Coordinates of C-alpha atoms in Angstrom, one line a residue:
Chain A
M1 CA 33.0 7.1 0.3
T2 CA 36.0 4.8 -0.1
Y3 CA 35.2 1.5 -1.7
T4 CA 37.5 -1.5 -1.5
T5 CA 37.8 -4.2 -4.1
P6 CA 36.4 -7.5 -2.9
V7 CA 38.7 -10.5 -3.3
P8 CA 37.4 -13.1 -5.8
I9 CA 34.9 -15.5 -4.4
T10 CA 35.4 -19.2 -4.3
D11 CA 32.2 -20.7 -3.0
G12 CA 29.5 -22.1 -5.3
H13 CA 26.6 -19.8 -5.6
F14 CA 26.5 -18.1 -9.0
Y15 CA 23.7 -16.3 -10.9
A16 CA 22.9 -16.8 -14.5
G17 CA 22.7 -13.2 -15.6
S18 CA 21.3 -12.4 -19.1
S19 CA 22.3 -9.7 -21.5
L20 CA 20.5 -6.4 -21.6
E21 CA 20.5 -4.0 -24.5
L22 CA 18.8 -0.6 -25.0
R23 CA 18.4 0.6 -28.6
D24 CA 17.5 4.2 -29.2
L25 CA 15.3 4.2 -26.1
T26 CA 13.3 7.3 -25.9
M27 CA 11.0 8.0 -23.0
A28 CA 8.6 10.9 -22.3
Y29 CA 6.3 12.2 -19.6
G30 CA 3.5 13.7 -21.6
D31 CA 5.1 15.8 -24.3
I32 CA 8.4 16.2 -22.4
E33 CA 11.1 13.8 -23.5
V34 CA 13.2 12.9 -20.5
L35 CA 15.3 10.2 -22.3
R36 CA 16.4 10.6 -25.9
E37 CA 17.7 7.8 -28.0
V38 CA 19.7 6.1 -25.4
S39 CA 21.6 3.0 -26.6
L40 CA 23.7 0.8 -24.4
E41 CA 24.7 -2.8 -24.0
V42 CA 25.2 -4.8 -20.8
A43 CA 26.9 -8.1 -21.4
P44 CA 25.7 -11.1 -19.4
G45 CA 27.1 -11.1 -15.8
T46 CA 28.6 -7.6 -16.0
T47 CA 27.8 -4.5 -14.1
T48 CA 27.1 -1.2 -15.7
C49 CA 26.9 1.9 -13.5
I50 CA 25.0 4.9 -14.7
I51 CA 26.1 8.2 -13.3
G52 CA 25.0 11.8 -14.0
P53 CA 23.4 14.8 -12.4
S54 CA 19.8 14.8 -11.2
G55 CA 17.3 15.2 -13.9
S56 CA 19.5 13.3 -16.4
G57 CA 16.9 10.6 -16.9
K58 CA 18.7 7.8 -15.0
S59 CA 15.7 6.6 -13.0
T60 CA 13.4 6.9 -15.9
L61 CA 15.7 4.7 -17.9
L62 CA 15.5 1.9 -15.3
R63 CA 11.7 2.2 -15.4
G64 CA 11.7 1.8 -19.1
V65 CA 13.7 -1.4 -18.9
N66 CA 11.0 -3.2 -17.0
R67 CA 8.2 -1.2 -18.4
L68 CA 7.0 0.4 -15.2
H69 CA 7.0 3.4 -17.5
E70 CA 6.3 2.6 -21.2
P71 CA 9.0 3.7 -23.6
K72 CA 7.9 6.1 -26.3
S73 CA 10.1 4.6 -28.9
G74 CA 13.2 2.4 -29.3
D75 CA 13.6 -1.0 -27.9
V76 CA 14.9 -3.0 -24.9
L77 CA 16.3 -6.4 -25.4
L78 CA 16.5 -8.9 -22.6
A79 CA 18.6 -12.0 -23.5
G80 CA 18.3 -10.8 -27.1
E81 CA 14.5 -10.6 -27.1
S82 CA 12.5 -7.4 -27.2
V83 CA 10.6 -6.8 -23.9
L84 CA 8.1 -4.6 -25.7
T85 CA 6.6 -7.6 -27.5
Q86 CA 6.2 -9.6 -24.3
K87 CA 3.7 -9.3 -21.4
P88 CA 5.0 -6.7 -18.9
D89 CA 4.4 -9.0 -15.9
A90 CA 6.4 -11.8 -17.6
V91 CA 9.3 -9.4 -18.2
R92 CA 9.3 -8.0 -14.7
K93 CA 9.5 -11.5 -13.2
R94 CA 12.9 -11.7 -14.9
I95 CA 14.2 -8.3 -13.9
G96 CA 14.7 -7.3 -10.3
L97 CA 14.4 -3.6 -9.3
V98 CA 15.7 -2.1 -6.1
F99 CA 14.3 1.3 -5.1
Q100 CA 15.9 4.3 -3.5
H101 CA 13.3 4.2 -0.7
F102 CA 13.2 0.4 -0.4
N103 CA 9.4 0.3 -0.8
L104 CA 9.1 -2.7 1.5
F105 CA 5.6 -3.7 2.6
P106 CA 5.3 -2.2 6.1
D107 CA 2.7 -4.6 7.4
H108 CA 4.8 -7.7 6.4
T109 CA 7.8 -9.1 8.2
A110 CA 11.1 -9.2 6.4
L111 CA 10.4 -12.9 5.6
E112 CA 6.9 -12.2 4.3
N113 CA 8.3 -9.3 2.2
V114 CA 10.6 -11.7 0.4
A115 CA 8.1 -14.6 0.3
L116 CA 5.1 -12.7 -1.0
A117 CA 5.9 -12.6 -4.7
V118 CA 7.5 -16.0 -4.7
R119 CA 4.2 -17.4 -3.5
H120 CA 1.8 -15.3 -5.5
V121 CA 3.8 -14.6 -8.7
K122 CA 5.9 -17.7 -9.0
G123 CA 3.1 -19.8 -7.5
L124 CA 5.2 -21.8 -5.0
S125 CA 3.5 -23.3 -1.9
K126 CA 3.5 -21.4 1.3
A127 CA 6.1 -23.6 2.9
E128 CA 8.2 -23.6 -0.2
S129 CA 8.1 -19.8 -0.6
R130 CA 9.1 -19.4 3.1
R131 CA 12.0 -21.6 2.5
V132 CA 13.2 -19.6 -0.5
A133 CA 12.8 -16.4 1.5
E134 CA 14.8 -17.8 4.4
A135 CA 17.6 -18.7 2.1
R136 CA 17.6 -15.3 0.5
L137 CA 17.6 -13.5 3.8
E138 CA 20.5 -15.6 4.9
E139 CA 22.3 -14.6 1.8
V140 CA 21.9 -10.9 2.6
G141 CA 22.9 -11.5 6.3
L142 CA 19.5 -11.0 7.8
A143 CA 18.4 -14.5 8.7
E144 CA 18.1 -13.4 12.3
R145 CA 15.9 -10.5 11.4
A146 CA 13.4 -12.6 9.4
D147 CA 10.4 -11.8 11.7
H148 CA 11.1 -8.0 12.0
R149 CA 8.9 -5.5 10.4
P150 CA 10.6 -2.9 8.2
R151 CA 10.2 -0.2 10.7
D152 CA 12.2 -2.2 13.2
L153 CA 15.1 -2.5 10.8
S154 CA 17.7 0.1 9.9
G155 CA 17.7 1.7 6.4
G156 CA 20.6 -0.5 5.4
Q157 CA 18.8 -3.7 6.6
Q158 CA 15.6 -2.6 4.9
Q159 CA 17.5 -2.2 1.6
R160 CA 19.1 -5.6 2.0
V161 CA 15.6 -7.1 2.5
A162 CA 14.5 -5.3 -0.6
I163 CA 17.5 -6.9 -2.5
A164 CA 16.6 -10.3 -1.1
R165 CA 13.0 -9.7 -2.2
A166 CA 14.2 -9.0 -5.8
L167 CA 16.6 -11.9 -5.8
A168 CA 14.0 -14.4 -4.6
M169 CA 12.4 -14.1 -8.0
E170 CA 15.6 -15.4 -9.5
P171 CA 16.0 -12.5 -11.9
E172 CA 18.3 -12.5 -14.8
V173 CA 19.0 -8.8 -14.5
M174 CA 19.0 -6.5 -11.4
L175 CA 18.3 -2.8 -11.6
F176 CA 19.4 -0.5 -8.8
D177 CA 17.8 2.9 -8.5
E178 CA 20.1 4.9 -6.2
A179 CA 19.9 2.1 -3.8
T180 CA 22.1 3.8 -1.2
S181 CA 21.0 7.4 -1.5
A182 CA 18.6 7.3 1.3
L183 CA 20.9 5.6 3.8
D184 CA 22.9 6.9 6.7
P185 CA 26.6 7.0 5.7
E186 CA 27.8 4.1 7.8
L187 CA 25.1 1.8 6.4
V188 CA 26.0 2.5 2.8
K189 CA 28.9 0.2 2.7
G190 CA 27.0 -2.9 3.8
V191 CA 24.6 -2.5 0.9
L192 CA 27.4 -1.7 -1.6
N193 CA 29.3 -4.8 -0.4
L194 CA 26.2 -6.9 -1.1
M195 CA 25.8 -5.4 -4.6
A196 CA 29.5 -6.1 -5.3
Q197 CA 29.0 -9.7 -4.3
L198 CA 26.1 -10.1 -6.7
A199 CA 28.2 -8.6 -9.4
Q200 CA 31.0 -11.1 -8.7
R201 CA 28.5 -13.9 -8.7
G202 CA 27.5 -13.3 -12.2
M203 CA 24.4 -11.2 -11.9
T204 CA 23.9 -8.7 -14.7
M205 CA 23.4 -5.4 -13.1
L206 CA 22.4 -1.9 -14.2
V207 CA 23.2 0.4 -11.3
V208 CA 22.2 4.1 -11.1
T209 CA 24.4 5.4 -8.4
H210 CA 26.1 8.4 -6.9
E211 CA 28.8 6.2 -5.3
M212 CA 31.7 6.9 -7.5
G213 CA 34.0 4.6 -5.5
F214 CA 31.6 1.7 -6.2
A215 CA 31.3 2.6 -9.9
R216 CA 35.1 2.8 -10.2
K217 CA 35.8 -0.5 -8.5
V218 CA 32.9 -2.7 -9.4
A219 CA 31.6 -1.6 -12.7
D220 CA 32.7 -3.1 -16.0
Q221 CA 31.2 -0.2 -17.8
V222 CA 30.3 3.3 -16.7
V223 CA 27.8 5.4 -18.5
F224 CA 27.6 9.2 -17.9
M225 CA 24.2 10.7 -18.7
D226 CA 23.0 14.3 -18.9
E227 CA 19.8 15.8 -20.1
G228 CA 18.4 12.5 -21.1
R229 CA 21.3 11.4 -23.3
V230 CA 24.4 9.3 -22.9
V231 CA 27.2 11.8 -23.0
E232 CA 30.1 9.4 -22.5
S233 CA 30.6 5.7 -21.7
G234 CA 33.4 3.2 -21.3
A235 CA 35.6 1.4 -18.8
P236 CA 35.6 3.0 -15.4
S237 CA 39.3 3.8 -15.6
D238 CA 38.9 5.7 -18.8
L239 CA 35.9 7.7 -17.6
F240 CA 37.3 8.6 -14.2
E241 CA 40.9 9.1 -15.2
H242 CA 40.5 10.6 -18.6
P243 CA 37.0 12.2 -19.0
K244 CA 36.7 13.5 -22.5
S245 CA 33.6 15.7 -22.5
P246 CA 33.6 19.0 -20.6
R247 CA 30.2 17.9 -19.0
L248 CA 31.7 14.8 -17.4
Q249 CA 34.8 16.7 -16.4
R250 CA 32.6 19.3 -14.7
F251 CA 30.4 16.6 -13.1
L252 CA 33.4 14.7 -11.7
S253 CA 35.0 17.9 -10.3
E254 CA 31.8 18.5 -8.4
V255 CA 31.2 15.1 -7.0
L256 CA 34.7 13.7 -6.3
Chain B
M1 CA -41.4 23.9 42.2
D2 CA -44.3 22.9 40.0
W3 CA -42.4 23.4 36.8
L4 CA -39.5 21.2 38.0
D5 CA -41.9 18.4 38.8
N6 CA -43.4 18.8 35.4
L7 CA -40.1 18.6 33.7
I8 CA -39.1 15.5 35.6
K9 CA -42.4 13.9 34.9
T10 CA -42.1 14.7 31.2
F11 CA -38.5 13.5 30.6
L12 CA -37.6 11.3 33.5
D13 CA -40.7 9.4 34.5
F14 CA -39.0 6.3 35.7
E15 CA -42.2 4.3 35.8
A16 CA -42.9 5.0 32.2
M17 CA -39.4 4.1 31.4
W18 CA -39.6 0.9 33.3
L19 CA -42.7 -0.1 31.4
V20 CA -41.1 0.4 28.0
L21 CA -37.7 -1.1 29.0
P22 CA -38.5 -4.7 28.0
Q23 CA -39.7 -3.6 24.5
L24 CA -36.7 -1.3 24.0
L25 CA -34.3 -4.1 25.0
G26 CA -36.1 -7.0 23.3
V27 CA -37.4 -5.3 20.2
G28 CA -35.9 -1.9 19.7
L29 CA -32.2 -2.5 20.5
V30 CA -32.2 -5.8 18.6
N31 CA -33.7 -4.3 15.5
T32 CA -31.5 -1.2 15.6
L33 CA -28.4 -3.4 15.8
V34 CA -29.6 -5.8 13.2
I35 CA -30.5 -3.0 10.7
S36 CA -27.2 -1.1 11.4
L37 CA -24.9 -4.1 11.3
A38 CA -26.6 -5.5 8.1
A39 CA -26.5 -2.1 6.4
T40 CA -22.8 -1.7 7.4
A41 CA -21.9 -5.1 6.2
I42 CA -23.6 -4.6 2.8
G43 CA -22.3 -1.0 2.7
V44 CA -18.7 -2.2 3.3
V45 CA -18.9 -4.7 0.4
L46 CA -20.6 -2.2 -2.0
G47 CA -18.3 0.6 -0.8
M48 CA -15.2 -1.5 -1.5
I49 CA -16.5 -2.2 -5.1
V50 CA -17.2 1.5 -5.6
A51 CA -13.8 2.5 -4.2
I52 CA -11.9 0.0 -6.5
M53 CA -13.9 1.2 -9.4
G54 CA -13.3 4.8 -8.4
I55 CA -9.5 4.4 -8.5
S56 CA -9.5 2.2 -11.6
P57 CA -7.4 3.4 -14.6
S58 CA -10.5 2.9 -16.7
K59 CA -12.9 5.7 -17.2
W60 CA -15.7 3.3 -17.8
L61 CA -15.4 2.1 -14.2
R62 CA -14.5 5.5 -12.7
V63 CA -17.3 7.6 -14.0
P64 CA -20.2 5.3 -12.8
A65 CA -18.6 5.0 -9.4
R66 CA -18.4 8.8 -9.2
V67 CA -22.0 9.3 -10.3
Y68 CA -23.2 6.6 -7.8
T69 CA -21.3 8.3 -5.0
D70 CA -22.5 11.8 -5.8
I71 CA -26.1 10.6 -5.9
F72 CA -26.3 8.7 -2.7
R73 CA -24.1 11.1 -0.8
G74 CA -25.9 14.1 -2.1
L75 CA -29.5 13.1 -1.4
P76 CA -31.1 13.4 2.1
A77 CA -31.2 10.0 3.7
I78 CA -34.9 10.2 4.3
L79 CA -35.6 10.8 0.6
T80 CA -33.5 7.8 -0.5
I81 CA -35.2 5.6 2.2
L82 CA -38.7 6.6 1.0
L83 CA -37.9 6.3 -2.7
I84 CA -36.3 2.8 -2.3
G85 CA -38.7 1.6 0.4
Q86 CA -41.8 2.5 -1.6
G87 CA -40.5 2.4 -5.1
F88 CA -39.3 -1.2 -4.9
A89 CA -42.1 -2.4 -2.6
R90 CA -43.7 -4.6 -5.2
I91 CA -40.5 -6.4 -6.2
S92 CA -39.5 -6.7 -2.6
Q93 CA -42.9 -8.2 -1.8
Q94 CA -42.2 -11.1 -4.2
I95 CA -38.8 -11.8 -2.7
F96 CA -39.1 -10.9 1.0
G97 CA -42.8 -10.7 1.7
P98 CA -44.8 -7.6 2.7
S99 CA -42.4 -6.2 5.3
P100 CA -40.5 -3.1 4.3
Y101 CA -37.7 -4.1 6.7
P102 CA -35.3 -5.5 4.0
L103 CA -35.8 -2.4 1.8
G104 CA -35.0 -0.2 4.7
I105 CA -31.7 -2.1 5.2
L106 CA -31.1 -1.8 1.5
A107 CA -31.6 1.9 1.4
L108 CA -29.4 2.4 4.3
S109 CA -26.7 0.2 2.7
L110 CA -26.8 2.2 -0.5
I111 CA -26.3 5.5 1.4
A112 CA -23.6 3.9 3.6
S113 CA -21.8 2.5 0.6
A114 CA -21.4 5.9 -0.9
Y115 CA -19.7 7.2 2.2
I116 CA -17.7 4.1 2.9
G117 CA -16.6 4.0 -0.8
E118 CA -15.1 7.5 -0.3
I119 CA -13.5 6.4 2.9
F120 CA -11.9 3.4 1.3
R121 CA -10.8 5.4 -1.8
A122 CA -9.1 8.0 0.4
G123 CA -7.4 5.2 2.4
I124 CA -6.2 3.3 -0.6
Q125 CA -5.0 6.5 -2.3
S126 CA -3.1 7.5 0.8
V127 CA -0.9 4.4 0.4
D128 CA 2.5 5.3 -1.0
R129 CA 2.7 4.8 -4.7
G130 CA 6.0 3.0 -4.2
Q131 CA 4.0 0.1 -2.8
L132 CA 2.2 -0.5 -6.0
E133 CA 5.4 0.1 -8.0
A134 CA 7.3 -2.5 -5.9
C135 CA 4.5 -5.1 -6.5
R136 CA 4.4 -4.4 -10.2
A137 CA 8.2 -4.6 -10.4
L138 CA 8.1 -8.1 -8.9
G139 CA 5.7 -9.1 -11.7
M140 CA 2.5 -8.9 -9.7
S141 CA -0.6 -8.0 -11.7
Y142 CA -2.5 -4.8 -10.8
G143 CA -5.2 -6.8 -9.2
A144 CA -2.9 -9.0 -7.1
A145 CA -1.0 -5.9 -6.0
M146 CA -4.1 -4.2 -4.9
R147 CA -5.5 -7.2 -3.1
L148 CA -2.4 -8.4 -1.4
V149 CA -0.6 -5.2 -0.5
V150 CA -2.3 -1.8 -1.3
V151 CA -5.9 -2.4 -0.2
P152 CA -5.1 -4.0 3.2
Q153 CA -2.8 -1.1 4.1
G154 CA -5.5 1.4 3.0
I155 CA -8.2 -0.3 5.0
R156 CA -6.1 -0.4 8.2
R157 CA -5.7 3.4 8.0
V158 CA -9.4 4.1 7.7
L159 CA -10.7 1.8 10.4
P160 CA -11.4 4.8 12.7
A161 CA -13.4 6.5 9.9
L162 CA -15.3 3.3 9.4
V163 CA -16.3 3.2 13.0
N164 CA -17.5 6.8 12.6
Q165 CA -19.6 5.7 9.7
F166 CA -21.1 2.9 11.7
I167 CA -22.2 5.5 14.3
A168 CA -23.8 7.5 11.6
I169 CA -25.6 4.4 10.3
V170 CA -26.9 3.6 13.8
K171 CA -28.4 7.0 14.0
D172 CA -29.8 6.9 10.5
S173 CA -31.4 3.6 11.1
S174 CA -34.1 5.4 13.1
L175 CA -35.4 6.8 9.7
V176 CA -36.5 3.4 8.6
Y177 CA -39.6 3.9 10.7
F178 CA -41.0 6.0 7.9
L179 CA -41.6 2.9 5.9
G180 CA -44.1 1.6 8.5
L181 CA -42.6 -1.4 10.3
L182 CA -44.5 -4.3 11.9
V183 CA -44.7 -4.2 15.7
T184 CA -41.9 -6.7 16.1
E185 CA -39.6 -4.9 13.6
R186 CA -39.6 -1.6 15.3
E187 CA -36.2 -0.1 16.2
L188 CA -35.3 1.9 19.2
F189 CA -36.7 5.2 18.0
R190 CA -40.0 3.8 16.9
V191 CA -40.5 1.8 20.1
G192 CA -39.8 4.9 22.2
Q193 CA -41.9 7.1 20.0
D194 CA -44.9 4.7 20.2
A195 CA -44.7 4.5 23.9
A196 CA -44.4 8.3 24.2
V197 CA -47.5 8.8 22.1
L198 CA -49.4 6.2 24.1
T199 CA -48.5 7.6 27.5
G200 CA -48.3 11.3 26.5
N201 CA -44.9 11.3 28.2
L202 CA -41.5 11.7 26.6
S203 CA -39.6 9.6 29.0
P204 CA -39.7 6.4 26.8
L205 CA -38.1 8.5 24.1
V206 CA -35.5 9.7 26.5
L207 CA -34.7 6.1 27.4
A208 CA -34.4 5.2 23.7
G209 CA -32.0 8.1 23.4
V210 CA -30.0 6.7 26.3
F211 CA -29.8 3.4 24.4
Y212 CA -28.4 5.2 21.3
L213 CA -25.8 6.8 23.4
V214 CA -24.9 3.5 25.0
I215 CA -24.1 2.2 21.5
T216 CA -22.4 5.3 20.1
V217 CA -20.4 6.9 22.9
P218 CA -18.2 3.8 23.6
L219 CA -17.6 3.5 19.9
T220 CA -16.6 7.1 19.7
H221 CA -14.0 6.5 22.3
L222 CA -12.9 3.3 20.7
V223 CA -12.2 5.4 17.5
N224 CA -10.0 7.7 19.5
Y225 CA -8.2 4.8 21.0
F226 CA -7.7 3.3 17.5
D227 CA -6.6 6.6 16.1
D228 CA -3.9 7.0 18.8
R229 CA -2.7 3.5 18.3
F230 CA -2.5 3.8 14.6
R231 CA -0.7 7.2 14.8
T232 CA 1.9 6.1 17.4
G233 CA 2.2 2.5 16.3
R234 CA 2.8 -0.5 18.4
R235 CA 6.5 -0.1 18.3
K236 CA 8.2 -1.5 21.4
P237 CA 10.9 0.8 22.7
A238 CA 14.2 -0.7 21.9
P239 CA 17.6 0.3 23.3
P240 CA 19.7 2.3 20.8
K241 CA 21.8 0.2 18.5
S242 CA 24.9 1.4 16.7
G243 CA 24.7 1.3 12.9
L244 CA 28.3 0.2 12.9
D245 CA 27.3 -3.2 14.3
E246 CA 25.5 -3.8 11.1
L247 CA 28.7 -4.0 9.1
E248 CA 29.4 -7.3 10.8
E249 CA 26.2 -8.9 9.4
L250 CA 27.4 -9.3 5.9
T251 CA 30.4 -11.6 6.0
P252 CA 28.8 -15.0 5.2
T253 CA 31.9 -16.9 4.2
P254 CA 35.6 -16.2 4.8
A255 CA 36.2 -16.2 1.1
L256 CA 34.1 -13.0 0.9
T257 CA 36.0 -10.9 3.4
Y258 CA 38.0 -8.1 2.0
G259 CA 41.7 -8.6 1.4
S260 CA 44.4 -6.6 3.2
N261 CA 45.6 -5.1 0.0
T262 CA 43.6 -2.0 0.5

């Protein structure tokens, strides 16, 4: 997938992304450790792409950040504060997560999908939450599809609704869990473009992806993981042009 | 053709049927519907509580729900009805008066709730886990996620099974006669049975049976209709649309279009 660099944006809408830091994060399913002492820093308003073979613990890492799966040890700091000492629901309000399979609510329209949490978590009025949802759908180019149910939308449109749903909560950090892996090839670009826009507009993003073009062009930092550890990380140009570890060299030769 | 005459007189004596028809309509049908609908309503409420407890992360809620379900699903309906109807007669007398009617409804409700609880549990658990995950990721509490997203989807899927359960309740409601109902409280079976005993002719019972079928058969077909509808969905056929058109959707401002440097 070729990915083109967006030109800088000039209009007004910017996000206030917070910093995110993982310190020796270790996560386990039962006795099996799937993530071992992962440390990484994401500066405010920057994008970090996590790449690596399947089973490397990438998705688990994202679920540790917002505590959908409780870390075994280590710490996650959002805007400098540990998320482990806060209420999970309070943390999740500040962190958006976009899933591989969208996980839209099938019995809600696109607008209702976006408005639901705004209404019931943020506590806005019905009219107010609809207004927020309309604005967010507009932002992802789906204002005209507001009253469609998910099954009447393409995969790409569904994923953009899911992104709007996360954005509507005004998160400080956005997590993407292979957001384009379930899409038809021609629809991938639309979603990636949207993600690139978010990055440009100052959102802090942690993106698990197999789109190497996106990682190369949009990421400020690329992290290569394998077997639950960070093997190599750095600027995209370093990682893609001069991979040091044999593991990463091998991985890149397989996927590029 | 003596035997044929006999058969017709035994089962299809229209005169006997005609005589019992007002009672079957005015008393029997009304009571059968009242008992069944009341038991279903209470059963749905109790069943939902049992289902929510049954899928709770807490063992202290799960285990009692399991035991409750096992007991009321495992016992013969007639035994439960007699135990509840006679065992609680004294307490019931203070609240509802001497009629065993409310206890009959209660017993049927308890039995129904065990089955309905299992139906709801299966429905809720069939909802994709990603739905709960998506809600939680948005900061919703477990309770809000269940109430707003997961449970409504689960219920919709089991509507056909619920109608089936209502049919079972309608049939089981005939067992309430064991508790000894007042004349005006008799349901279809009892009205037909009384008339049959009185006339020495089974035709009133046959007519009572016809009434049961009039309630249950249309419902059975309604279930099939629902089932088809839920399986195929309500999707309107739409002309095929190229995925390439979608790429146009996302160019909100000229400043965001891509440069020619690529």
